[in-house]
JSON list of C-alpha atoms in Angstrom, two decimals:
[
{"chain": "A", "resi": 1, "resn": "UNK", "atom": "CA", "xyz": [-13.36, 65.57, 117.88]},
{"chain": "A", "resi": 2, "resn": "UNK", "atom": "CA", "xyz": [-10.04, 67.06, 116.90]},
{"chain": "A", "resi": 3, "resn": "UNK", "atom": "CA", "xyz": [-8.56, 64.17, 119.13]},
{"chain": "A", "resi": 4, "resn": "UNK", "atom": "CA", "xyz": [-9.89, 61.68, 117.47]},
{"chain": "A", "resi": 5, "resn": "UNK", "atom": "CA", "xyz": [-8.93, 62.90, 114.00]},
{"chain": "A", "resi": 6, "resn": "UNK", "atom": "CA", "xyz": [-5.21, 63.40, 115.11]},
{"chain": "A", "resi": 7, "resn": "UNK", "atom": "CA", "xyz": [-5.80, 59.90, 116.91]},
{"chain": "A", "resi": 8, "resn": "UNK", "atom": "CA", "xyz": [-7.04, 58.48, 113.40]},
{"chain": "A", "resi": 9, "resn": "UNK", "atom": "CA", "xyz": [-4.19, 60.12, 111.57]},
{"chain": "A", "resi": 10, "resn": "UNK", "atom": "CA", "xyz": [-1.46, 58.89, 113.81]},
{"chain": "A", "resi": 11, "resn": "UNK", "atom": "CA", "xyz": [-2.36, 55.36, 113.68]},
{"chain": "A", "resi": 12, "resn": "UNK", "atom": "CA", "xyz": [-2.78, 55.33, 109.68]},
{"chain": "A", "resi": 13, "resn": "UNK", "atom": "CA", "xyz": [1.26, 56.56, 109.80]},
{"chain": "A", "resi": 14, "resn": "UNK", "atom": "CA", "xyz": [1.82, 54.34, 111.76]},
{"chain": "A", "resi": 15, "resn": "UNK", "atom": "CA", "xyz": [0.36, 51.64, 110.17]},
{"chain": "A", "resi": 16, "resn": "UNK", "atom": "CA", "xyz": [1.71, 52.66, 106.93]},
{"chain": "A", "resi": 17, "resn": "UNK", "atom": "CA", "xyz": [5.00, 53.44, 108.35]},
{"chain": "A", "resi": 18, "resn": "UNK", "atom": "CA", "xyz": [5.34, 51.45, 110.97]},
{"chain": "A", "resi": 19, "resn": "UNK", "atom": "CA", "xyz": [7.11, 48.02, 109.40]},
{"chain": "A", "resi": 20, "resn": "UNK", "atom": "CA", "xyz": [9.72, 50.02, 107.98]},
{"chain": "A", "resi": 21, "resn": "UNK", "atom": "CA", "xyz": [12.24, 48.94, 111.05]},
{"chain": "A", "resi": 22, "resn": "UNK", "atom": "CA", "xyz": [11.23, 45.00, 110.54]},
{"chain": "A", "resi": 23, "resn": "UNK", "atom": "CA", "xyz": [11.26, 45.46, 106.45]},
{"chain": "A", "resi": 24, "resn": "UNK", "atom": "CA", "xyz": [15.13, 46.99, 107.10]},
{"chain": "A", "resi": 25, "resn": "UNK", "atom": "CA", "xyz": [15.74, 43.73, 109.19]},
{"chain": "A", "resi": 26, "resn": "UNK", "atom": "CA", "xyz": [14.41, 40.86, 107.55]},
{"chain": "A", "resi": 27, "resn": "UNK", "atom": "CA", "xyz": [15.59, 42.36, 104.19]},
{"chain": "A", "resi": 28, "resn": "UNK", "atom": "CA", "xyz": [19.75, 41.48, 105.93]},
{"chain": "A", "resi": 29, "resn": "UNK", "atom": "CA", "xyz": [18.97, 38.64, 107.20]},
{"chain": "A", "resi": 30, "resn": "UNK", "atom": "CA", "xyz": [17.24, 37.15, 104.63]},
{"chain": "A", "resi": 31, "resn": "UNK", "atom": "CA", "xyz": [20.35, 38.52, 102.02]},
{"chain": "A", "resi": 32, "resn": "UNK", "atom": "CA", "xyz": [22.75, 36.71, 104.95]},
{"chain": "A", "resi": 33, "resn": "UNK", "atom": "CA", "xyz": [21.05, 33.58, 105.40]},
{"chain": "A", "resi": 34, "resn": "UNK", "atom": "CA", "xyz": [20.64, 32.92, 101.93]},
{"chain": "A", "resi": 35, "resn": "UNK", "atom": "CA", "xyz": [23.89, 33.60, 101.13]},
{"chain": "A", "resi": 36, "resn": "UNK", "atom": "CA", "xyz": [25.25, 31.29, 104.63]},
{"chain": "A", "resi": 37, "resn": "UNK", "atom": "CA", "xyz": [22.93, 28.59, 102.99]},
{"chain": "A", "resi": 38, "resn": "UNK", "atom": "CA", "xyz": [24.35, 29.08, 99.59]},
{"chain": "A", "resi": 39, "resn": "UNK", "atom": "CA", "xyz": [27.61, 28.90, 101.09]},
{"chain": "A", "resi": 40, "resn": "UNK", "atom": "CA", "xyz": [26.80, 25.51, 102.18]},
{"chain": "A", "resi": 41, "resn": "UNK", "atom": "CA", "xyz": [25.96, 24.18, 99.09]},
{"chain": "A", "resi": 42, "resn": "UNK", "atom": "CA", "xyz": [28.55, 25.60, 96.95]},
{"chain": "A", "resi": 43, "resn": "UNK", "atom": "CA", "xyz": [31.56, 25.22, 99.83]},
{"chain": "A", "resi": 44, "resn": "UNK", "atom": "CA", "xyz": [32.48, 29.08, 99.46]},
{"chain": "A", "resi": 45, "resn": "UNK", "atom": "CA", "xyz": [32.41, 31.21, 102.18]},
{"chain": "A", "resi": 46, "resn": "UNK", "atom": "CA", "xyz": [31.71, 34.90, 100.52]},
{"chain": "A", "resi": 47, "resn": "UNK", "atom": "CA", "xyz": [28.38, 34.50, 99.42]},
{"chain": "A", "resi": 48, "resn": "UNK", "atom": "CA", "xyz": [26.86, 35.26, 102.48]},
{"chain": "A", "resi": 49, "resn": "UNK", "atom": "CA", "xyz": [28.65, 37.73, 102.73]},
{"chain": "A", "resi": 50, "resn": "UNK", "atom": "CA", "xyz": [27.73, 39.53, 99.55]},
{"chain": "A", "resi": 51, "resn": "UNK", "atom": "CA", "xyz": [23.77, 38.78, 100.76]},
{"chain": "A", "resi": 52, "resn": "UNK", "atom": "CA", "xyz": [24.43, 40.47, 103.76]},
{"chain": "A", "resi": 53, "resn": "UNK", "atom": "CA", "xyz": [25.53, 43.35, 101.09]},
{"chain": "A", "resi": 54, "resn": "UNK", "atom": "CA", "xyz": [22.54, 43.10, 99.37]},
{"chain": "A", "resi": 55, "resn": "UNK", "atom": "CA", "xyz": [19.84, 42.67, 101.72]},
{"chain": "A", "resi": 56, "resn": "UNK", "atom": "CA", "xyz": [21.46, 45.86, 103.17]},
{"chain": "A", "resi": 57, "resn": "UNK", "atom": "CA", "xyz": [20.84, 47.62, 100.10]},
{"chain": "A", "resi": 58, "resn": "UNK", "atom": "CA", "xyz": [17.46, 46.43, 99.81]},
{"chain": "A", "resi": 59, "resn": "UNK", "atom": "CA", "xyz": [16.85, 47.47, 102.91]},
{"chain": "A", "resi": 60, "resn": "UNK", "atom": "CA", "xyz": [18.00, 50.74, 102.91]},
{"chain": "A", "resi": 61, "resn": "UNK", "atom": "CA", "xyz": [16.44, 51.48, 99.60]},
{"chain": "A", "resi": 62, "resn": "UNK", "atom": "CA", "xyz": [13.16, 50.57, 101.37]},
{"chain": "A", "resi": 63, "resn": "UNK", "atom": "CA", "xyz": [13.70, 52.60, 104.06]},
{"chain": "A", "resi": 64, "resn": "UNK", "atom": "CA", "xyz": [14.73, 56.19, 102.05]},
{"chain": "A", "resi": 65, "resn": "UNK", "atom": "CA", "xyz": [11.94, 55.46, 99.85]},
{"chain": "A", "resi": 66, "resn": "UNK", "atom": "CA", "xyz": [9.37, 55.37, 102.69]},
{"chain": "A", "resi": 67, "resn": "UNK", "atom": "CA", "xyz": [11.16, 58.32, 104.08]},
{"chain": "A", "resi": 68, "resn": "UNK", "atom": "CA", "xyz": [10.30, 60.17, 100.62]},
{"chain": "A", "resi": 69, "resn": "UNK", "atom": "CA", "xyz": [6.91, 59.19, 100.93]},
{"chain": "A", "resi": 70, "resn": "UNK", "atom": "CA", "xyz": [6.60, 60.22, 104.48]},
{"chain": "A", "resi": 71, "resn": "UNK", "atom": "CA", "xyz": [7.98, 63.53, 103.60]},
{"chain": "A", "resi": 72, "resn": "UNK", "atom": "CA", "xyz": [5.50, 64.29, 100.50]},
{"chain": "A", "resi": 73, "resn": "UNK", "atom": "CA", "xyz": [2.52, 63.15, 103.13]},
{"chain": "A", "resi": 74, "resn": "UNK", "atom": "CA", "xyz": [3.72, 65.56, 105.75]},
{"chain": "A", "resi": 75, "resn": "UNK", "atom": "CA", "xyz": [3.90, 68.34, 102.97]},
{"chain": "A", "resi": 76, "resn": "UNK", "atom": "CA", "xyz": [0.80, 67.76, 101.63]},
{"chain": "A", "resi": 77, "resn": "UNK", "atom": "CA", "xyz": [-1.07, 67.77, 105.12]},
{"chain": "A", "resi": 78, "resn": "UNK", "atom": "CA", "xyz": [0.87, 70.88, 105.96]},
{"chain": "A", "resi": 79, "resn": "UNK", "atom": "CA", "xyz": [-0.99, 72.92, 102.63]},
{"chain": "A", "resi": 80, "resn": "UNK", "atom": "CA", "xyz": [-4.11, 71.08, 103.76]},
{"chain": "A", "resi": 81, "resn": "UNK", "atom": "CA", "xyz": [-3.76, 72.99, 106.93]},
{"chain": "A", "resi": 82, "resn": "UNK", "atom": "CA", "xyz": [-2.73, 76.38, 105.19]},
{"chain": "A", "resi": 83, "resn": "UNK", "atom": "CA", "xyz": [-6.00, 75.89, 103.13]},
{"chain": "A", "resi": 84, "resn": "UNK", "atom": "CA", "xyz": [-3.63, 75.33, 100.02]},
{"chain": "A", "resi": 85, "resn": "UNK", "atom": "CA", "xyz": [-4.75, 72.79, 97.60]},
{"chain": "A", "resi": 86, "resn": "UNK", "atom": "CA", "xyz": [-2.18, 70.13, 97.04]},
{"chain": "A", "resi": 87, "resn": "UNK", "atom": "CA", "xyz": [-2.82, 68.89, 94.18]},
{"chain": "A", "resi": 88, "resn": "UNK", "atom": "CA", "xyz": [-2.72, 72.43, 92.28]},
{"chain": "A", "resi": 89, "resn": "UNK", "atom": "CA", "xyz": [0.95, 71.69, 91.69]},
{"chain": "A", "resi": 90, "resn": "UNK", "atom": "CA", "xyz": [0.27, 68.13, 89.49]},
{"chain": "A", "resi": 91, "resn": "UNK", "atom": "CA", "xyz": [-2.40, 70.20, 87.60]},
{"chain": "A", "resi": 92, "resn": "UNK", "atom": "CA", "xyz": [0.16, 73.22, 86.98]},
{"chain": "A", "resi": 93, "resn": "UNK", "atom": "CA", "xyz": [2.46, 70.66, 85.89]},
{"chain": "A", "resi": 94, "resn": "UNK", "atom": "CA", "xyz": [0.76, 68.97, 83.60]},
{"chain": "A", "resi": 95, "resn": "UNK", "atom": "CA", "xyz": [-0.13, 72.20, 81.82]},
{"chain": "A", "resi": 96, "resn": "UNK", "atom": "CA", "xyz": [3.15, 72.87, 81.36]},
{"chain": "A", "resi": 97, "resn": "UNK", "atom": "CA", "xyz": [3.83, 69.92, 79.74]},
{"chain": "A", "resi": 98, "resn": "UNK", "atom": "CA", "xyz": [5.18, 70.17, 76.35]},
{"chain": "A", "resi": 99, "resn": "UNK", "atom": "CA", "xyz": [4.24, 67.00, 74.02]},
{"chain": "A", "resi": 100, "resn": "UNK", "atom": "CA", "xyz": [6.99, 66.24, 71.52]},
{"chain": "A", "resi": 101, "resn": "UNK", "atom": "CA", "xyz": [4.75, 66.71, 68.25]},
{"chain": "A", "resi": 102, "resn": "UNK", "atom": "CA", "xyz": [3.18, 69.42, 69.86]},
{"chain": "A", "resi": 103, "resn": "UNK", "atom": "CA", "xyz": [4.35, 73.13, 68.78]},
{"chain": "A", "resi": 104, "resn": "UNK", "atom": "CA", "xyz": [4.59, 76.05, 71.74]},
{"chain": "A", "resi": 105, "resn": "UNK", "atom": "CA", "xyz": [1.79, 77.70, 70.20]},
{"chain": "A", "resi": 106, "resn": "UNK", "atom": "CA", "xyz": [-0.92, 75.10, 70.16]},
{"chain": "A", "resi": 107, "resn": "UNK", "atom": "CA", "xyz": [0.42, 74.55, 73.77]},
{"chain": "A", "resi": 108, "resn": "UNK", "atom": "CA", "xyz": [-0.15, 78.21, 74.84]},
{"chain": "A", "resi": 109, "resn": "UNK", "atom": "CA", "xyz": [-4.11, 77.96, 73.17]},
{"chain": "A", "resi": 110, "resn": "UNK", "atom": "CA", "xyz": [-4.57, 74.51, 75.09]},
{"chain": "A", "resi": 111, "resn": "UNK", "atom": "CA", "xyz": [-3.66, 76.71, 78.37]},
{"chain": "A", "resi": 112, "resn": "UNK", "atom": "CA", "xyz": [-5.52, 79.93, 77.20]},
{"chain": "A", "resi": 113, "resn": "UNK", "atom": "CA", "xyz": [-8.81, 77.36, 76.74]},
{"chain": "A", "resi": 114, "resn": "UNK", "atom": "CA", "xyz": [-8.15, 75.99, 79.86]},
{"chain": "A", "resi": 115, "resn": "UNK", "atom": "CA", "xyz": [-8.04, 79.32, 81.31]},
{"chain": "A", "resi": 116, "resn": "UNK", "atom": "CA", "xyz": [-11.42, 79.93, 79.89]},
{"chain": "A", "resi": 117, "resn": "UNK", "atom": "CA", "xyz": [-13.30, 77.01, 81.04]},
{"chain": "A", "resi": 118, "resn": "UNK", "atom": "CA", "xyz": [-12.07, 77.95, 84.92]},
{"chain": "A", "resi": 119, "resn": "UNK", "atom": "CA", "xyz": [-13.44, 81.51, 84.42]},
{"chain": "A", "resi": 120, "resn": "UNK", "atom": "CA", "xyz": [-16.48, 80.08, 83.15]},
{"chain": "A", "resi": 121, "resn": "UNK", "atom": "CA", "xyz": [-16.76, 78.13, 86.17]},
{"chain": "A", "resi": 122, "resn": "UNK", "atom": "CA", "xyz": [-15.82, 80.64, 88.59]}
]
């Protein structure tokens, strides 16, 4: 059974992660040919050059952006493992959130009320 869940696990990353490679190539060549075709229509020659440029950008932007994701995902499944929940954090967070029209000591009795509802609970 374990199999099959790290079986199931791997091919959702790799579905989600997967097209990173292609994304990273079609976003230059698209940049490049549009820029070669714009070249040919304006009679420059730079243009595809500065597509090139840009698709690279685009595509590397993609790429470190997935490789953020991928990193919070791997995180996450490691305090899964631990038994940690990771989601604590976002609610700690949002606790400690101070509103702009809101004064530190209504803050501290919307976390001491707070506090009391999760003892009730527990």
């Amino acid at each position: 059974m374990a199999g099959l869940l790290m079986s199931t696990k791997g091919m959702k990353s790799f579905g989600r992660y997967g097209s990173v490679g292609f994304e990273l190539l079609a976003s230059i060549a698209v940049g490049y040919y549009l820029g070669h075709w714009l070249d040919g229509k304006f009679g420059t020659r730079w243009i595809g050059f500065v597509g090139f440029l840009l698709g690279c950008y685009a595509g590397f932007r993609a790429l470190f952006r997935t490789a953020k994701q991928m990193q919070r995902d791997i995180e996450r499944d490691e305090k899964l493992e631990r038994g940690e929940d990771p989601w604590a954090e976002v609610a700690a967070d949002e606790d400690r959130e101070l509103a702009a029209d809101e004064s530190l000591s209504e803050l501290k009795d919307r976390i001491a009320s707070k506090a009391a509802v999760h003892e009730r609970k527990g």
